[in-house]
Amino acid sequence: MAQDKGVCVVGLGYIGFPTAVFLAAAGHRVLGVDVRREVVEAVNAGERAAEEEGFEELYRTALRAGRLRAGLAPEPADAFFICVPTPARTSPRYGGREADLDYVGSAARSLAPLLRPGNVVILESTVPPGTTEDFLRPLLEESGLRAHRDPAPPDDCFFLAHCPERVIPGRIAHELVHNDRVIGGLSREAARRAADLYGSFVAGRITLTDAATAETVKLMENTFRDVNVALANEFALLCERLGVNAWEAVALANRHPRVTIHRPGPGVGGHCIPVDPWFLVERAPETAPLIRQARAVNDAMPGRVAERVRACLAGRGDRVALLGLAYKPNVGDLRESPSLEVAARLRGEGLTVTVHDPFVPAGADLHAVAHSGDDGAERLAGLRAAGSVREAAAGADLVVVLVGHRQYLELDPALLVAGMRSASLFDATGSLDHARWEAAGFAVRVLGRPEGRTSAPAEEGGRGRGIADTLAAGTERGAC
Ligand code: SAJ
């Protein structure tokens, strides 16, 4: 396929915008569409934030070359990418959550009148298995055209495929190009045509399959991560009871060639990992007990952290400084962040809470930032972000690190001691240099590390001499 297609990308969020930029950089004429006027204006003015290295230059070059523009409504094109959010809402059918496909539905309804024979439509949004076929296809077929199916001749059809995004916030630009892609077509020809488009900017391997498999693959990936983190969190809580340092035990277990345990922490946040497992569960709740249990374990972690915080204070103080509000290190995204839940719980218990995050402006109102109407968010009312760690820690009885932002790992703890009522640290991330904090005079406690365990690392016993040479020699002689 020549790289000068007219492409329309619906949704200019954290996936749609970089996808539009890379398609334009590959030579296509791209219209990015978003219902938010301020987003459209920012993209056209060259003011859309593009923090990742090298990406900003691609964006500006595409704008200058006239290959990228943004608008409020889609226009006829050769190919359409749907990159809109698919949040989860409480399911009326069972006691869990399910996908809210409203945004996918409105995107499809806006595209149907524009479809022409030969058009390619690609859904990138994460969806429950079967959505491309059973939900998206009928909406697009209201155009009067049919989605191509094997073995029908391709004339007078449009081509529909699902290609789930897989990029990790913090490395989006790099991963958009270098990650492998799975493309599921409603027909093999649809998958092939979609692959042609991705081939113009993806360097990773592109594999073709059917739409339901591609939908399932994406959900398996995020569910794997959720279940693995839940296991790590359960190990952390178990280790606290067993008198074992979970961080040391996990690190040593991970030296096994077939073991990779994730990191314990204060919970699982963001708009993907806590949400996507439900898209599998909702299809067969009775067949997914492990996935549901993992969700419950991870959702319980902010409560566990709040319990440890109270134990650290032991009734001797009531002022707590929470460091880190984002859902994970080195990003400024607060969606479904466990930190907000920890803050809400501690305030609900009458503690005085201060908060800081390098990505949240001083004075920002946490209730407004949380964008949530649930009970927890109410308990954030009036809480404002401090302008510095020192300001947050001033007068506190305990500093609690909830996110391992780079700034906190590099922080000099000695600068905090004088201002605090009591030099005490609870590290819920296991990522700080505890010996350094202890040397600065802090009493240090860590999630997954029992009270009283010091930060002494496991001792290296050196390398064994092995018999590798002997074995290799034996293999060469065919002795195996
Ligand atoms: N977390 C832990 N321990 C870990 C890893 C993560 O507690 O060992 C927590 C994080 O702190 C965070 C949450 O899990 O609160 C999710 O963070 P993440 O870095 O695991 O994932 P996301 O949500 O930023 O991005 C994920 C990625 N999926 C996988 O790695 C399988 C990304 O590739 C997907 O594209 C993205 O979801 C998405 O959009 O679906």
Short mmCIF file of N, CA, C and O in Angstrom, two decimals, residues 71-166:
data_model
loop_
_atom_site.label_atom_id
_atom_site.label_comp_id
_atom_site.label_asym_id
_atom_site.label_seq_id
_atom_site.Cartn_x
_atom_site.Cartn_y
_atom_site.Cartn_z
N GLY A 71 -9.58 17.94 14.02
CA GLY A 71 -10.91 18.50 13.82
C GLY A 71 -11.89 17.88 14.79
O GLY A 71 -11.58 16.92 15.50
N LEU A 72 -13.12 18.43 14.80
CA LEU A 72 -14.14 17.96 15.73
C LEU A 72 -14.98 16.82 15.16
O LEU A 72 -15.68 16.13 15.89
N ALA A 73 -14.92 16.64 13.83
CA ALA A 73 -15.75 15.60 13.21
C ALA A 73 -14.94 14.86 12.15
O ALA A 73 -14.08 15.45 11.49
N PRO A 74 -15.21 13.55 11.99
CA PRO A 74 -14.48 12.78 10.98
C PRO A 74 -14.86 13.20 9.56
O PRO A 74 -15.93 13.78 9.35
N GLU A 75 -13.98 12.90 8.63
CA GLU A 75 -14.23 13.20 7.21
C GLU A 75 -13.93 11.93 6.42
O GLU A 75 -13.22 11.05 6.92
N PRO A 76 -14.44 11.83 5.17
CA PRO A 76 -14.14 10.64 4.37
C PRO A 76 -12.63 10.41 4.29
O PRO A 76 -11.86 11.37 4.22
N ALA A 77 -12.24 9.14 4.33
CA ALA A 77 -10.81 8.79 4.31
C ALA A 77 -10.67 7.38 3.75
O ALA A 77 -11.67 6.70 3.49
N ASP A 78 -9.42 6.94 3.57
CA ASP A 78 -9.19 5.55 3.15
C ASP A 78 -9.25 4.60 4.34
O ASP A 78 -9.65 3.45 4.20
N ALA A 79 -8.79 5.12 5.49
CA ALA A 79 -8.74 4.25 6.67
C ALA A 79 -9.14 5.03 7.90
O ALA A 79 -8.87 6.24 8.01
N PHE A 80 -9.77 4.33 8.85
CA PHE A 80 -10.22 4.95 10.10
C PHE A 80 -9.67 4.14 11.28
O PHE A 80 -9.78 2.91 11.29
N PHE A 81 -9.09 4.84 12.25
CA PHE A 81 -8.63 4.20 13.49
C PHE A 81 -9.54 4.69 14.62
O PHE A 81 -9.71 5.90 14.78
N ILE A 82 -10.08 3.77 15.40
CA ILE A 82 -10.90 4.16 16.55
C ILE A 82 -10.07 3.96 17.82
O ILE A 82 -9.70 2.83 18.17
N CYS A 83 -9.73 5.06 18.47
CA CYS A 83 -8.85 5.02 19.66
C CYS A 83 -9.53 5.76 20.81
O CYS A 83 -9.00 6.75 21.33
N VAL A 84 -10.72 5.32 21.18
CA VAL A 84 -11.47 6.01 22.23
C VAL A 84 -11.43 5.19 23.52
O VAL A 84 -11.17 3.99 23.48
N PRO A 85 -11.70 5.83 24.66
CA PRO A 85 -11.64 5.08 25.92
C PRO A 85 -12.76 4.04 26.05
O PRO A 85 -13.85 4.25 25.50
N THR A 86 -12.46 2.97 26.76
CA THR A 86 -13.48 1.99 27.12
C THR A 86 -13.39 1.78 28.64
O THR A 86 -12.74 0.84 29.10
N PRO A 87 -14.02 2.68 29.40
CA PRO A 87 -13.96 2.54 30.86
C PRO A 87 -14.81 1.36 31.33
O PRO A 87 -15.50 0.74 30.52
N ALA A 88 -14.72 1.07 32.61
CA ALA A 88 -15.57 0.00 33.18
C ALA A 88 -16.62 0.64 34.07
O ALA A 88 -16.36 1.64 34.72
N ARG A 89 -17.81 0.06 34.06
CA ARG A 89 -18.86 0.53 34.98
C ARG A 89 -19.40 -0.68 35.74
O ARG A 89 -19.18 -1.83 35.33
N THR A 90 -20.11 -0.40 36.82
CA THR A 90 -20.68 -1.50 37.60
C THR A 90 -21.69 -2.22 36.73
O THR A 90 -22.52 -1.61 36.06
N SER A 91 -21.61 -3.55 36.74
CA SER A 91 -22.50 -4.32 35.89
C SER A 91 -23.85 -4.55 36.56
O SER A 91 -23.89 -4.98 37.72
N PRO A 92 -24.94 -4.30 35.85
CA PRO A 92 -26.25 -4.63 36.43
C PRO A 92 -26.52 -6.13 36.40
O PRO A 92 -27.44 -6.62 37.06
N ARG A 93 -25.68 -6.92 35.67
CA ARG A 93 -25.95 -8.35 35.49
C ARG A 93 -25.35 -9.21 36.59
O ARG A 93 -25.81 -10.28 36.90
N TYR A 94 -24.21 -8.78 37.14
CA TYR A 94 -23.56 -9.58 38.18
C TYR A 94 -22.79 -8.61 39.08
O TYR A 94 -22.73 -7.41 38.82
N GLY A 95 -22.16 -9.14 40.13
CA GLY A 95 -21.56 -8.26 41.13
C GLY A 95 -20.21 -7.68 40.77
O GLY A 95 -19.44 -7.32 41.67
N GLY A 96 -19.88 -7.59 39.49
CA GLY A 96 -18.58 -7.05 39.10
C GLY A 96 -18.71 -5.85 38.19
O GLY A 96 -19.70 -5.12 38.24
N ARG A 97 -17.69 -5.65 37.35
CA ARG A 97 -17.72 -4.51 36.43
C ARG A 97 -17.78 -5.03 34.99
O ARG A 97 -17.50 -6.20 34.73
N GLU A 98 -18.16 -4.13 34.07
CA GLU A 98 -18.23 -4.51 32.66
C GLU A 98 -17.84 -3.30 31.81
O GLU A 98 -17.83 -2.17 32.29
N ALA A 99 -17.53 -3.57 30.53
CA ALA A 99 -17.07 -2.49 29.65
C ALA A 99 -18.20 -1.54 29.31
O ALA A 99 -19.32 -1.95 29.05
N ASP A 100 -17.87 -0.26 29.31
CA ASP A 100 -18.79 0.78 28.87
C ASP A 100 -18.37 1.12 27.42
O ASP A 100 -17.32 1.74 27.21
N LEU A 101 -19.18 0.67 26.47
CA LEU A 101 -18.80 0.81 25.05
C LEU A 101 -19.43 2.05 24.40
O LEU A 101 -19.43 2.18 23.17
N ASP A 102 -19.90 2.98 25.23
CA ASP A 102 -20.59 4.15 24.67
C ASP A 102 -19.71 4.94 23.70
O ASP A 102 -20.17 5.40 22.66
N TYR A 103 -18.44 5.12 24.06
CA TYR A 103 -17.56 5.93 23.19
C TYR A 103 -17.30 5.20 21.86
O TYR A 103 -17.24 5.83 20.81
N VAL A 104 -17.14 3.89 21.93
CA VAL A 104 -16.94 3.12 20.69
C VAL A 104 -18.19 3.24 19.82
O VAL A 104 -18.11 3.45 18.60
N GLY A 105 -19.35 3.17 20.48
CA GLY A 105 -20.62 3.28 19.76
C GLY A 105 -20.74 4.62 19.07
O GLY A 105 -21.08 4.70 17.87
N SER A 106 -20.44 5.72 19.79
CA SER A 106 -20.61 7.02 19.10
C SER A 106 -19.58 7.21 18.01
O SER A 106 -19.88 7.82 16.96
N ALA A 107 -18.36 6.68 18.21
CA ALA A 107 -17.36 6.78 17.13
C ALA A 107 -17.89 6.05 15.89
O ALA A 107 -17.83 6.57 14.76
N ALA A 108 -18.42 4.85 16.09
CA ALA A 108 -18.90 4.05 14.95
C ALA A 108 -20.05 4.77 14.23
O ALA A 108 -20.08 4.82 13.00
N ARG A 109 -20.96 5.35 15.03
CA ARG A 109 -22.10 6.05 14.40
C ARG A 109 -21.62 7.26 13.61
O ARG A 109 -22.22 7.63 12.59
N SER A 110 -20.53 7.90 14.05
CA SER A 110 -20.04 9.07 13.31
C SER A 110 -19.33 8.64 12.02
O SER A 110 -19.24 9.42 11.06
N LEU A 111 -18.82 7.39 11.99
CA LEU A 111 -18.09 6.93 10.79
C LEU A 111 -19.02 6.31 9.75
O LEU A 111 -18.75 6.41 8.54
N ALA A 112 -20.11 5.67 10.19
CA ALA A 112 -20.96 4.91 9.26
C ALA A 112 -21.36 5.73 8.02
O ALA A 112 -21.26 5.22 6.89
N PRO A 113 -21.80 6.99 8.17
CA PRO A 113 -22.24 7.73 6.97
C PRO A 113 -21.09 8.03 6.00
O PRO A 113 -21.34 8.41 4.85
N LEU A 114 -19.86 7.89 6.46
CA LEU A 114 -18.71 8.27 5.62
C LEU A 114 -18.10 7.08 4.88
O LEU A 114 -17.26 7.26 3.99
N LEU A 115 -18.50 5.86 5.29
CA LEU A 115 -17.81 4.67 4.76
C LEU A 115 -18.01 4.50 3.27
O LEU A 115 -19.12 4.68 2.75
N ARG A 116 -16.90 4.10 2.60
CA ARG A 116 -16.96 3.81 1.16
C ARG A 116 -16.37 2.42 0.94
O ARG A 116 -15.55 1.96 1.76
N PRO A 117 -16.73 1.76 -0.17
CA PRO A 117 -16.14 0.44 -0.43
C PRO A 117 -14.60 0.54 -0.43
O PRO A 117 -14.04 1.52 -0.94
N GLY A 118 -13.97 -0.46 0.19
CA GLY A 118 -12.51 -0.48 0.23
C GLY A 118 -11.92 0.18 1.46
O GLY A 118 -10.73 0.03 1.74
N ASN A 119 -12.75 0.91 2.23
CA ASN A 119 -12.24 1.54 3.47
C ASN A 119 -11.79 0.46 4.47
O ASN A 119 -12.36 -0.63 4.52
N VAL A 120 -10.79 0.84 5.26
CA VAL A 120 -10.34 -0.04 6.35
C VAL A 120 -10.71 0.64 7.66
O VAL A 120 -10.43 1.84 7.84
N VAL A 121 -11.35 -0.09 8.57
CA VAL A 121 -11.67 0.45 9.90
C VAL A 121 -10.97 -0.43 10.93
O VAL A 121 -11.12 -1.65 10.92
N ILE A 122 -10.20 0.23 11.81
CA ILE A 122 -9.43 -0.51 12.82
C ILE A 122 -9.83 -0.03 14.21
O ILE A 122 -9.76 1.18 14.51
N LEU A 123 -10.22 -0.96 15.05
CA LEU A 123 -10.53 -0.64 16.45
C LEU A 123 -9.28 -0.91 17.29
O LEU A 123 -8.79 -2.04 17.33
N GLU A 124 -8.78 0.13 17.96
CA GLU A 124 -7.61 -0.05 18.85
C GLU A 124 -8.01 -0.14 20.31
O GLU A 124 -7.26 -0.65 21.13
N SER A 125 -9.18 0.41 20.64
CA SER A 125 -9.62 0.42 22.04
C SER A 125 -9.72 -1.00 22.58
O SER A 125 -10.10 -1.93 21.86
N THR A 126 -9.40 -1.16 23.88
CA THR A 126 -9.49 -2.48 24.53
C THR A 126 -10.97 -2.81 24.78
O THR A 126 -11.69 -2.01 25.37
N VAL A 127 -11.38 -3.99 24.34
CA VAL A 127 -12.81 -4.35 24.42
C VAL A 127 -12.98 -5.83 24.79
O VAL A 127 -12.07 -6.64 24.58
N PRO A 128 -14.15 -6.20 25.31
CA PRO A 128 -14.43 -7.62 25.59
C PRO A 128 -14.45 -8.44 24.30
O PRO A 128 -14.82 -7.91 23.23
N PRO A 129 -14.05 -9.73 24.39
CA PRO A 129 -14.04 -10.58 23.21
C PRO A 129 -15.41 -10.60 22.53
O PRO A 129 -16.44 -10.74 23.21
N GLY A 130 -15.41 -10.45 21.23
CA GLY A 130 -16.66 -10.47 20.47
C GLY A 130 -17.16 -9.08 20.10
O GLY A 130 -18.08 -8.95 19.29
N THR A 131 -16.57 -8.03 20.67
CA THR A 131 -17.09 -6.67 20.46
C THR A 131 -16.96 -6.22 19.00
O THR A 131 -17.88 -5.61 18.45
N THR A 132 -15.84 -6.51 18.37
CA THR A 132 -15.64 -6.04 16.99
C THR A 132 -16.72 -6.65 16.08
O THR A 132 -17.32 -5.95 15.26
N GLU A 133 -16.95 -7.93 16.28
CA GLU A 133 -17.92 -8.65 15.45
C GLU A 133 -19.38 -8.29 15.79
O GLU A 133 -20.18 -7.95 14.92
N ASP A 134 -19.70 -8.35 17.08
CA ASP A 134 -21.12 -8.28 17.48
C ASP A 134 -21.61 -6.87 17.78
O ASP A 134 -22.81 -6.62 17.75
N PHE A 135 -20.70 -5.97 18.11
CA PHE A 135 -21.12 -4.61 18.49
C PHE A 135 -20.72 -3.59 17.42
O PHE A 135 -21.56 -2.82 16.94
N LEU A 136 -19.45 -3.61 17.02
CA LEU A 136 -18.96 -2.58 16.09
C LEU A 136 -19.45 -2.83 14.66
O LEU A 136 -19.88 -1.90 13.97
N ARG A 137 -19.35 -4.10 14.21
CA ARG A 137 -19.73 -4.40 12.81
C ARG A 137 -21.15 -3.95 12.48
O ARG A 137 -21.35 -3.22 11.50
N PRO A 138 -22.18 -4.33 13.29
CA PRO A 138 -23.54 -3.91 12.92
C PRO A 138 -23.70 -2.39 12.85
O PRO A 138 -24.41 -1.89 11.99
N LEU A 139 -23.00 -1.67 13.76
CA LEU A 139 -23.12 -0.20 13.73
C LEU A 139 -22.54 0.36 12.43
O LEU A 139 -23.10 1.27 11.82
N LEU A 140 -21.39 -0.21 12.01
CA LEU A 140 -20.76 0.29 10.77
C LEU A 140 -21.56 -0.14 9.54
O LEU A 140 -21.60 0.56 8.53
N GLU A 141 -22.21 -1.30 9.63
CA GLU A 141 -22.99 -1.79 8.48
C GLU A 141 -24.28 -0.99 8.28
O GLU A 141 -24.95 -1.13 7.25
N GLU A 142 -24.60 -0.13 9.22
CA GLU A 142 -25.72 0.80 8.98
C GLU A 142 -25.41 1.75 7.83
O GLU A 142 -26.28 2.46 7.33
N SER A 143 -24.16 1.76 7.41
CA SER A 143 -23.75 2.53 6.21
C SER A 143 -24.40 1.96 4.95
O SER A 143 -24.42 2.62 3.91
N GLY A 144 -24.90 0.71 5.04
CA GLY A 144 -25.41 0.05 3.83
C GLY A 144 -24.36 -0.85 3.21
O GLY A 144 -24.67 -1.67 2.33
N LEU A 145 -23.09 -0.72 3.66
CA LEU A 145 -22.01 -1.60 3.16
C LEU A 145 -21.86 -2.78 4.11
O LEU A 145 -22.19 -2.69 5.29
N ARG A 146 -21.28 -3.88 3.60
CA ARG A 146 -21.01 -5.06 4.43
C ARG A 146 -19.54 -5.09 4.81
O ARG A 146 -18.69 -4.71 4.00
N ALA A 147 -19.27 -5.57 6.02
CA ALA A 147 -17.87 -5.83 6.39
C ALA A 147 -17.42 -7.07 5.63
O ALA A 147 -18.18 -8.04 5.53
N HIS A 148 -16.21 -7.05 5.10
CA HIS A 148 -15.74 -8.19 4.30
C HIS A 148 -15.59 -9.44 5.16
O HIS A 148 -15.04 -9.40 6.27
N ARG A 149 -16.09 -10.58 4.66
CA ARG A 149 -15.95 -11.88 5.33
C ARG A 149 -15.36 -12.84 4.33
O ARG A 149 -15.68 -12.78 3.14
N ASP A 150 -14.52 -13.77 4.79
CA ASP A 150 -14.01 -14.82 3.90
C ASP A 150 -15.15 -15.77 3.61
O ASP A 150 -15.96 -16.05 4.49
N PRO A 151 -15.33 -16.33 2.45
CA PRO A 151 -14.48 -16.14 1.27
C PRO A 151 -15.09 -15.16 0.26
O PRO A 151 -14.78 -15.25 -0.92
N ALA A 152 -15.94 -14.23 0.73
CA ALA A 152 -16.63 -13.34 -0.22
C ALA A 152 -15.62 -12.51 -1.02
O ALA A 152 -14.54 -12.20 -0.51
N PRO A 153 -15.95 -12.14 -2.25
CA PRO A 153 -15.08 -11.24 -3.00
C PRO A 153 -15.06 -9.88 -2.31
O PRO A 153 -16.07 -9.48 -1.72
N PRO A 154 -13.93 -9.18 -2.34
CA PRO A 154 -13.81 -7.96 -1.55
C PRO A 154 -14.58 -6.75 -2.09
O PRO A 154 -14.67 -5.73 -1.41
N ASP A 155 -15.17 -6.87 -3.29
CA ASP A 155 -15.82 -5.69 -3.87
C ASP A 155 -16.96 -5.20 -2.98
O ASP A 155 -17.65 -5.99 -2.35
N ASP A 156 -17.17 -3.92 -2.96
CA ASP A 156 -18.30 -3.28 -2.28
C ASP A 156 -18.32 -3.52 -0.76
O ASP A 156 -19.37 -3.38 -0.13
N CYS A 157 -17.19 -3.94 -0.21
CA CYS A 157 -17.13 -4.16 1.24
C CYS A 157 -16.22 -3.13 1.88
O CYS A 157 -15.38 -2.52 1.22
N PHE A 158 -16.37 -2.97 3.19
CA PHE A 158 -15.29 -2.32 3.96
C PHE A 158 -14.58 -3.40 4.75
O PHE A 158 -15.07 -4.54 4.86
N PHE A 159 -13.41 -3.09 5.28
CA PHE A 159 -12.56 -4.09 5.93
C PHE A 159 -12.42 -3.71 7.40
O PHE A 159 -11.98 -2.59 7.71
N LEU A 160 -12.79 -4.63 8.28
CA LEU A 160 -12.82 -4.31 9.72
C LEU A 160 -11.83 -5.20 10.49
O LEU A 160 -11.80 -6.42 10.31
N ALA A 161 -11.03 -4.56 11.35
CA ALA A 161 -10.03 -5.30 12.13
C ALA A 161 -9.89 -4.69 13.51
O ALA A 161 -10.21 -3.52 13.73
N HIS A 162 -9.41 -5.52 14.44
CA HIS A 162 -9.08 -5.05 15.79
C HIS A 162 -7.58 -5.18 15.97
O HIS A 162 -7.01 -6.26 15.75
N CYS A 163 -6.93 -4.08 16.35
CA CYS A 163 -5.49 -4.13 16.64
C CYS A 163 -5.28 -3.43 17.97
O CYS A 163 -5.18 -2.19 18.01
N PRO A 164 -5.27 -4.18 19.08
CA PRO A 164 -5.22 -3.54 20.39
C PRO A 164 -3.91 -2.81 20.62
O PRO A 164 -2.84 -3.31 20.26
N GLU A 165 -4.03 -1.63 21.24
CA GLU A 165 -2.80 -0.91 21.62
C GLU A 165 -2.13 -1.67 22.76
O GLU A 165 -2.81 -2.31 23.55
N ARG A 166 -0.81 -1.56 22.85
CA ARG A 166 -0.07 -2.31 23.88
C ARG A 166 1.00 -1.47 24.55
O ARG A 166 1.91 -2.01 25.19
#
